[in-house]
Amino acid sequence: MKKTIFRSKVFQLTVFLSSIALLFVGSFLYKNVYRKQQIENQQAEFDRFLDALFLDELASDPFSLHFLIKDMSAYGVHTTTPVLTPYNSSMEEEHREQLLAQRKKLISFPFEKLSIEQQQTYECLLFLLDNGIALSEYSDLSNPVSPQSGVQQQLPFLLSEYRFDSHADMENYLALLDSVYAYFESLCTVMQKRLAPNTIPTVAIETAAQQCNSFLSTPPEENILLISFSERLSGLEYLDEVEVAIYEMKNRYRVETEILPAYQQLYDTLSAYAPSSAASDSSGLSSYRGGQEYYTLLAQKASSSDLTVPEMKALLEQYYHTALTHMKALTKQNPDLPQQALTAIRPDGTSLYSAVASDTPGDVLRFLQQNSLRLLPALGKAGELHVTLKATSPCLQEMSAPAMYLLSPLDAYLEHTVYLNPAYSGSNSYTTIAHETFPGHLTARVCFLSGNPHPVRALTDFIGWDEGWASLAELYAYGFLMHPSSTSETNATVEFLCAYEIASLCLYGLSDIGIHYDGWSRQDTLAFWLEHGMDEETADKLWQLVVSEPTYYLPYSMGLVQMLELRKFSSSYMGDSFTESLFCSALLSLGPMPYPLCEKYLLQVLQP
């Protein structure tokens, strides 16, 4: 139509009204497109932040990087020679400044514009950063040579598992050994400063010294760093016999000139420590200035929660009394039940483990895997799993746990290694293997990583969630022994064992809190456990462990009761549609995170 400058009033009005309508629609569409683009930009920027954070964390610890990733090029990681960086006076302050900078960058992102998965990662990181920043104020109370997690205990094991995928790995390993002495030398300097004010219990120092001496006194033919090195080289196709001999010679030289002298130096430093008469060995952290505050932060980290210590104590007491009441009710029906549970015999005389082909670790593993597939069908969709069971080296048995699951690499999460310690009679037990493999740690890692989360989530440390799930997995493993055709009476043994497990862990957790927060003395601790049926020698060993390793039991005890709280919460929310499989699948899909976040995000995952 030919345009004119004259139009009827009606036409002009119609065009005007249409223009207003188009203006509103256009404005609305523009704002939507702009808002969508803005959100996408924010989410992309957040992913770039996570990528950078992931790479920065790996670059700062190339030793751990080797265990976390097999194909580094796939993650854009530029490898550097892994060395142990010696301590220096500014290291702790630099670490604090780094945490503060990371937190500042994190909270600069608009939370509401992130995707659900990004929001989960955001809140997980914020929890860890806040806890880490607060803990940095109490570095003088930490103990880098604690008996369970200290470098003198962990290093031989980690070195023995270092992969040799190429010649470069071999050279990197030797360079790593070259850095050990200087690292231990700086560690000794730190320990001399920490020991002077008597802020580390004497028993912890003595135990660490004994561990060093045990490693030093091990004959060469039993030294894990020599044995494991030869074993790893024997299966490498890219090395000929001459190269193998040369590398073994190089490794032995470094063990003799770097590793053993390093342990000797640390042993001498710890052995020379003479506690003053003012040194308090009768209580835990609460006896030191700021000790209760420090323990609170440690407890929140260890339990993956934001509860106060009194709230943790109340929750443990609640679950203890509930479990004890259930055990008493079962025993009232069958007075022989405690003895039957101890011997793993059902009231009808059948063996509790009759469903398992044998008591060998391999058969137990297969039985647990088959039953875990029914509990978590997603486990079967992840791919073919390869699980290697190994015995802990003789030179590490006295200083290692009954069992240990070695985290699988991010890009090889179907390959797993589990160590069972022959020094412990229960290391091959049914529940120990369940805790480490199916449906425990191994299962949790496979189910989470098969969902392809951002790799930075694999770096987050939520031990309370990890050990809480593995402890709950033991209860599910007991449940695998209950057959649908069984009567309630024959299943009473399983019910009793589950209640006993909960009650025991609660008591361990209460001891931990009692020693380090409430100020229990050695005698207080012995009295507590004698009252609950433990002999004096065992109770004293428990005191030595807990006073040397604050929050040692909280990941298990608080982790378990919070998992049971989540299960109760999910059951109440879902009502008749609740199943154990739905709950476990939803929980493991979220992955490790603080328990308050689990409750928040479970609601979204469990929505029908």
PDB file of N, CA, C and O in Angstrom, residues 67 70 157-158 160-163 224 231-232 365 385-393 403-409 412-420 432-433 435-438 441-443 445-446:
ATOM      1  N   PHE A  67      47.449 -38.774  41.096  1.00  0.00           N
ATOM      2  CA  PHE A  67      46.475 -39.768  41.544  1.00  0.00           C
ATOM      3  C   PHE A  67      45.067 -39.440  41.057  1.00  0.00           C
ATOM      4  O   PHE A  67      44.238 -40.326  40.911  1.00  0.00           O
ATOM      5  N   LYS A  70      44.482 -39.508  35.029  1.00  0.00           N
ATOM      6  CA  LYS A  70      45.407 -40.323  34.240  1.00  0.00           C
ATOM      7  C   LYS A  70      45.801 -39.592  32.957  1.00  0.00           C
ATOM      8  O   LYS A  70      46.966 -39.476  32.640  1.00  0.00           O
ATOM      9  N   PHE A 157      52.793 -44.983  51.851  1.00  0.00           N
ATOM     10  CA  PHE A 157      51.663 -45.602  51.162  1.00  0.00           C
ATOM     11  C   PHE A 157      51.408 -44.926  49.818  1.00  0.00           C
ATOM     12  O   PHE A 157      51.223 -45.580  48.790  1.00  0.00           O
ATOM     13  N   LEU A 158      51.395 -43.584  49.796  1.00  0.00           N
ATOM     14  CA  LEU A 158      51.134 -42.859  48.557  1.00  0.00           C
ATOM     15  C   LEU A 158      52.237 -43.088  47.531  1.00  0.00           C
ATOM     16  O   LEU A 158      51.960 -43.270  46.335  1.00  0.00           O
ATOM     17  N   SER A 160      54.041 -45.685  47.261  1.00  0.00           N
ATOM     18  CA  SER A 160      53.955 -47.070  46.778  1.00  0.00           C
ATOM     19  C   SER A 160      52.852 -47.251  45.735  1.00  0.00           C
ATOM     20  O   SER A 160      52.823 -48.257  45.029  1.00  0.00           O
ATOM     21  N   GLU A 161      51.928 -46.262  45.631  1.00  0.00           N
ATOM     22  CA  GLU A 161      50.834 -46.351  44.671  1.00  0.00           C
ATOM     23  C   GLU A 161      51.024 -45.416  43.481  1.00  0.00           C
ATOM     24  O   GLU A 161      50.129 -45.276  42.647  1.00  0.00           O
ATOM     25  N   TYR A 162      52.166 -44.768  43.394  1.00  0.00           N
ATOM     26  CA  TYR A 162      52.431 -43.835  42.297  1.00  0.00           C
ATOM     27  C   TYR A 162      52.500 -44.617  40.983  1.00  0.00           C
ATOM     28  O   TYR A 162      53.275 -45.566  40.851  1.00  0.00           O
ATOM     29  N   ARG A 163      51.686 -44.219  40.006  1.00  0.00           N
ATOM     30  CA  ARG A 163      51.623 -44.942  38.728  1.00  0.00           C
ATOM     31  C   ARG A 163      52.816 -44.607  37.838  1.00  0.00           C
ATOM     32  O   ARG A 163      53.285 -43.468  37.814  1.00  0.00           O
ATOM     33  N   ILE A 224      58.491 -51.119  51.785  1.00  0.00           N
ATOM     34  CA  ILE A 224      57.436 -50.983  50.779  1.00  0.00           C
ATOM     35  C   ILE A 224      57.884 -50.176  49.571  1.00  0.00           C
ATOM     36  O   ILE A 224      57.441 -50.426  48.446  1.00  0.00           O
ATOM     37  N   GLU A 231      57.683 -54.336  41.944  1.00  0.00           N
ATOM     38  CA  GLU A 231      56.432 -54.926  41.464  1.00  0.00           C
ATOM     39  C   GLU A 231      55.838 -54.103  40.331  1.00  0.00           C
ATOM     40  O   GLU A 231      55.337 -54.654  39.339  1.00  0.00           O
ATOM     41  N   ARG A 232      55.885 -52.787  40.450  1.00  0.00           N
ATOM     42  CA  ARG A 232      55.317 -51.933  39.404  1.00  0.00           C
ATOM     43  C   ARG A 232      56.148 -51.993  38.127  1.00  0.00           C
ATOM     44  O   ARG A 232      55.608 -51.976  37.017  1.00  0.00           O
ATOM     45  N   LEU A 365      33.207 -59.734  48.356  1.00  0.00           N
ATOM     46  CA  LEU A 365      33.115 -58.609  47.437  1.00  0.00           C
ATOM     47  C   LEU A 365      32.050 -58.866  46.369  1.00  0.00           C
ATOM     48  O   LEU A 365      31.222 -57.991  46.076  1.00  0.00           O
ATOM     49  N   LEU A 385      33.220 -52.633  36.333  1.00  0.00           N
ATOM     50  CA  LEU A 385      34.119 -52.197  37.391  1.00  0.00           C
ATOM     51  C   LEU A 385      35.269 -53.177  37.572  1.00  0.00           C
ATOM     52  O   LEU A 385      35.093 -54.395  37.489  1.00  0.00           O
ATOM     53  N   HIS A 386      36.443 -52.618  37.850  1.00  0.00           N
ATOM     54  CA  HIS A 386      37.629 -53.432  38.114  1.00  0.00           C
ATOM     55  C   HIS A 386      38.113 -53.096  39.521  1.00  0.00           C
ATOM     56  O   HIS A 386      38.554 -51.978  39.786  1.00  0.00           O
ATOM     57  N   VAL A 387      38.029 -54.071  40.410  1.00  0.00           N
ATOM     58  CA  VAL A 387      38.393 -53.850  41.806  1.00  0.00           C
ATOM     59  C   VAL A 387      39.538 -54.779  42.171  1.00  0.00           C
ATOM     60  O   VAL A 387      39.440 -56.000  42.014  1.00  0.00           O
ATOM     61  N   THR A 388      40.635 -54.183  42.654  1.00  0.00           N
ATOM     62  CA  THR A 388      41.795 -54.961  43.077  1.00  0.00           C
ATOM     63  C   THR A 388      41.909 -54.908  44.595  1.00  0.00           C
ATOM     64  O   THR A 388      41.963 -53.828  45.181  1.00  0.00           O
ATOM     65  N   LEU A 389      41.925 -56.067  45.223  1.00  0.00           N
ATOM     66  CA  LEU A 389      42.123 -56.161  46.668  1.00  0.00           C
ATOM     67  C   LEU A 389      43.595 -56.465  46.938  1.00  0.00           C
ATOM     68  O   LEU A 389      44.161 -57.403  46.383  1.00  0.00           O
ATOM     69  N   LYS A 390      44.211 -55.647  47.789  1.00  0.00           N
ATOM     70  CA  LYS A 390      45.617 -55.834  48.128  1.00  0.00           C
ATOM     71  C   LYS A 390      45.787 -55.927  49.636  1.00  0.00           C
ATOM     72  O   LYS A 390      44.989 -55.374  50.394  1.00  0.00           O
ATOM     73  N   ALA A 391      46.840 -56.600  50.055  1.00  0.00           N
ATOM     74  CA  ALA A 391      47.182 -56.643  51.474  1.00  0.00           C
ATOM     75  C   ALA A 391      48.122 -55.491  51.788  1.00  0.00           C
ATOM     76  O   ALA A 391      49.044 -55.200  51.019  1.00  0.00           O
ATOM     77  N   THR A 392      47.903 -54.831  52.894  1.00  0.00           N
ATOM     78  CA  THR A 392      48.783 -53.754  53.335  1.00  0.00           C
ATOM     79  C   THR A 392      50.188 -54.302  53.550  1.00  0.00           C
ATOM     80  O   THR A 392      50.361 -55.394  54.110  1.00  0.00           O
ATOM     81  N   SER A 393      51.183 -53.576  53.102  1.00  0.00           N
ATOM     82  CA  SER A 393      52.572 -54.010  53.248  1.00  0.00           C
ATOM     83  C   SER A 393      52.915 -54.252  54.719  1.00  0.00           C
ATOM     84  O   SER A 393      52.467 -53.510  55.594  1.00  0.00           O
ATOM     85  N   ALA A 403      41.458 -51.192  56.899  1.00  0.00           N
ATOM     86  CA  ALA A 403      41.222 -51.225  55.460  1.00  0.00           C
ATOM     87  C   ALA A 403      41.296 -49.813  54.917  1.00  0.00           C
ATOM     88  O   ALA A 403      41.127 -48.840  55.651  1.00  0.00           O
ATOM     89  N   MET A 404      41.550 -49.696  53.617  1.00  0.00           N
ATOM     90  CA  MET A 404      41.678 -48.371  53.009  1.00  0.00           C
ATOM     91  C   MET A 404      41.281 -48.442  51.541  1.00  0.00           C
ATOM     92  O   MET A 404      41.723 -49.324  50.808  1.00  0.00           O
ATOM     93  N   TYR A 405      40.412 -47.520  51.145  1.00  0.00           N
ATOM     94  CA  TYR A 405      40.009 -47.409  49.743  1.00  0.00           C
ATOM     95  C   TYR A 405      40.792 -46.276  49.103  1.00  0.00           C
ATOM     96  O   TYR A 405      40.776 -45.148  49.586  1.00  0.00           O
ATOM     97  N   LEU A 406      41.511 -46.573  48.026  1.00  0.00           N
ATOM     98  CA  LEU A 406      42.296 -45.571  47.320  1.00  0.00           C
ATOM     99  C   LEU A 406      41.420 -44.939  46.249  1.00  0.00           C
ATOM    100  O   LEU A 406      40.914 -45.632  45.366  1.00  0.00           O
ATOM    101  N   LEU A 407      41.223 -43.616  46.325  1.00  0.00           N
ATOM    102  CA  LEU A 407      40.364 -42.924  45.370  1.00  0.00           C
ATOM    103  C   LEU A 407      40.792 -43.206  43.939  1.00  0.00           C
ATOM    104  O   LEU A 407      41.972 -43.096  43.594  1.00  0.00           O
ATOM    105  N   SER A 408      39.831 -43.531  43.106  1.00  0.00           N
ATOM    106  CA  SER A 408      40.118 -43.774  41.697  1.00  0.00           C
ATOM    107  C   SER A 408      40.284 -42.448  40.964  1.00  0.00           C
ATOM    108  O   SER A 408      39.721 -41.423  41.364  1.00  0.00           O
ATOM    109  N   PRO A 409      41.053 -42.419  39.862  1.00  0.00           N
ATOM    110  CA  PRO A 409      41.199 -41.187  39.074  1.00  0.00           C
ATOM    111  C   PRO A 409      39.860 -40.747  38.489  1.00  0.00           C
ATOM    112  O   PRO A 409      38.972 -41.575  38.247  1.00  0.00           O
ATOM    113  N   ALA A 412      39.206 -42.435  35.251  1.00  0.00           N
ATOM    114  CA  ALA A 412      39.295 -43.903  35.304  1.00  0.00           C
ATOM    115  C   ALA A 412      38.565 -44.379  36.557  1.00  0.00           C
ATOM    116  O   ALA A 412      39.083 -45.181  37.322  1.00  0.00           O
ATOM    117  N   TYR A 413      37.343 -43.855  36.740  1.00  0.00           N
ATOM    118  CA  TYR A 413      36.633 -44.126  37.996  1.00  0.00           C
ATOM    119  C   TYR A 413      35.997 -45.519  38.051  1.00  0.00           C
ATOM    120  O   TYR A 413      35.306 -45.845  39.008  1.00  0.00           O
ATOM    121  N   LEU A 414      36.272 -46.333  37.036  1.00  0.00           N
ATOM    122  CA  LEU A 414      35.818 -47.720  37.086  1.00  0.00           C
ATOM    123  C   LEU A 414      36.933 -48.646  37.578  1.00  0.00           C
ATOM    124  O   LEU A 414      36.716 -49.841  37.752  1.00  0.00           O
ATOM    125  N   GLU A 415      38.114 -48.077  37.823  1.00  0.00           N
ATOM    126  CA  GLU A 415      39.258 -48.865  38.293  1.00  0.00           C
ATOM    127  C   GLU A 415      39.532 -48.519  39.757  1.00  0.00           C
ATOM    128  O   GLU A 415      39.774 -47.355  40.085  1.00  0.00           O
ATOM    129  N   HIS A 416      39.533 -49.525  40.620  1.00  0.00           N
ATOM    130  CA  HIS A 416      39.608 -49.261  42.058  1.00  0.00           C
ATOM    131  C   HIS A 416      40.582 -50.210  42.759  1.00  0.00           C
ATOM    132  O   HIS A 416      40.762 -51.359  42.348  1.00  0.00           O
ATOM    133  N   THR A 417      41.192 -49.678  43.821  1.00  0.00           N
ATOM    134  CA  THR A 417      42.107 -50.464  44.640  1.00  0.00           C
ATOM    135  C   THR A 417      41.715 -50.330  46.104  1.00  0.00           C
ATOM    136  O   THR A 417      41.470 -49.225  46.589  1.00  0.00           O
ATOM    137  N   VAL A 418      41.644 -51.456  46.790  1.00  0.00           N
ATOM    138  CA  VAL A 418      41.298 -51.487  48.206  1.00  0.00           C
ATOM    139  C   VAL A 418      42.355 -52.288  48.954  1.00  0.00           C
ATOM    140  O   VAL A 418      42.735 -53.383  48.526  1.00  0.00           O
ATOM    141  N   TYR A 419      42.839 -51.714  50.061  1.00  0.00           N
ATOM    142  CA  TYR A 419      43.837 -52.390  50.890  1.00  0.00           C
ATOM    143  C   TYR A 419      43.172 -52.969  52.132  1.00  0.00           C
ATOM    144  O   TYR A 419      42.399 -52.291  52.817  1.00  0.00           O
ATOM    145  N   LEU A 420      43.498 -54.224  52.422  1.00  0.00           N
ATOM    146  CA  LEU A 420      43.041 -54.886  53.642  1.00  0.00           C
ATOM    147  C   LEU A 420      44.274 -55.197  54.487  1.00  0.00           C
ATOM    148  O   LEU A 420      45.252 -55.755  53.996  1.00  0.00           O
ATOM    149  N   THR A 432      33.595 -54.561  56.934  1.00  0.00           N
ATOM    150  CA  THR A 432      34.762 -53.761  56.558  1.00  0.00           C
ATOM    151  C   THR A 432      34.857 -53.645  55.045  1.00  0.00           C
ATOM    152  O   THR A 432      35.078 -52.547  54.499  1.00  0.00           O
ATOM    153  N   ILE A 433      34.676 -54.748  54.355  1.00  0.00           N
ATOM    154  CA  ILE A 433      34.718 -54.732  52.892  1.00  0.00           C
ATOM    155  C   ILE A 433      33.534 -53.945  52.341  1.00  0.00           C
ATOM    156  O   ILE A 433      33.670 -53.195  51.367  1.00  0.00           O
ATOM    157  N   HIS A 435      32.071 -51.416  53.770  1.00  0.00           N
ATOM    158  CA  HIS A 435      32.367 -50.012  54.043  1.00  0.00           C
ATOM    159  C   HIS A 435      33.240 -49.421  52.932  1.00  0.00           C
ATOM    160  O   HIS A 435      32.991 -48.299  52.471  1.00  0.00           O
ATOM    161  N   GLU A 436      34.241 -50.169  52.496  1.00  0.00           N
ATOM    162  CA  GLU A 436      35.195 -49.653  51.515  1.00  0.00           C
ATOM    163  C   GLU A 436      34.718 -49.814  50.073  1.00  0.00           C
ATOM    164  O   GLU A 436      35.105 -49.015  49.214  1.00  0.00           O
ATOM    165  N   THR A 437      33.899 -50.831  49.800  1.00  0.00           N
ATOM    166  CA  THR A 437      33.570 -51.139  48.393  1.00  0.00           C
ATOM    167  C   THR A 437      32.074 -50.997  48.095  1.00  0.00           C
ATOM    168  O   THR A 437      31.598 -49.945  47.713  1.00  0.00           O
ATOM    169  N   PHE A 438      31.331 -52.096  48.258  1.00  0.00           N
ATOM    170  CA  PHE A 438      29.902 -52.117  47.927  1.00  0.00           C
ATOM    171  C   PHE A 438      29.074 -52.349  49.184  1.00  0.00           C
ATOM    172  O   PHE A 438      29.315 -53.327  49.884  1.00  0.00           O
ATOM    173  N   HIS A 441      32.302 -46.689  50.009  1.00  0.00           N
ATOM    174  CA  HIS A 441      33.050 -45.623  49.344  1.00  0.00           C
ATOM    175  C   HIS A 441      33.129 -45.795  47.824  1.00  0.00           C
ATOM    176  O   HIS A 441      32.893 -44.849  47.069  1.00  0.00           O
ATOM    177  N   LEU A 442      33.499 -46.982  47.388  1.00  0.00           N
ATOM    178  CA  LEU A 442      33.660 -47.236  45.954  1.00  0.00           C
ATOM    179  C   LEU A 442      32.362 -46.940  45.212  1.00  0.00           C
ATOM    180  O   LEU A 442      32.361 -46.268  44.171  1.00  0.00           O
ATOM    181  N   THR A 443      31.260 -47.432  45.743  1.00  0.00           N
ATOM    182  CA  THR A 443      29.956 -47.246  45.106  1.00  0.00           C
ATOM    183  C   THR A 443      29.578 -45.777  45.032  1.00  0.00           C
ATOM    184  O   THR A 443      29.080 -45.295  44.006  1.00  0.00           O
ATOM    185  N   ARG A 445      31.509 -43.184  44.923  1.00  0.00           N
ATOM    186  CA  ARG A 445      32.336 -42.469  43.937  1.00  0.00           C
ATOM    187  C   ARG A 445      31.872 -42.784  42.517  1.00  0.00           C
ATOM    188  O   ARG A 445      31.779 -41.886  41.667  1.00  0.00           O
ATOM    189  N   VAL A 446      31.598 -44.037  42.237  1.00  0.00           N
ATOM    190  CA  VAL A 446      31.164 -44.423  40.892  1.00  0.00           C
ATOM    191  C   VAL A 446      29.829 -43.771  40.545  1.00  0.00           C
ATOM    192  O   VAL A 446      29.656 -43.210  39.463  1.00  0.00           O
TER     193      VAL A 446
END
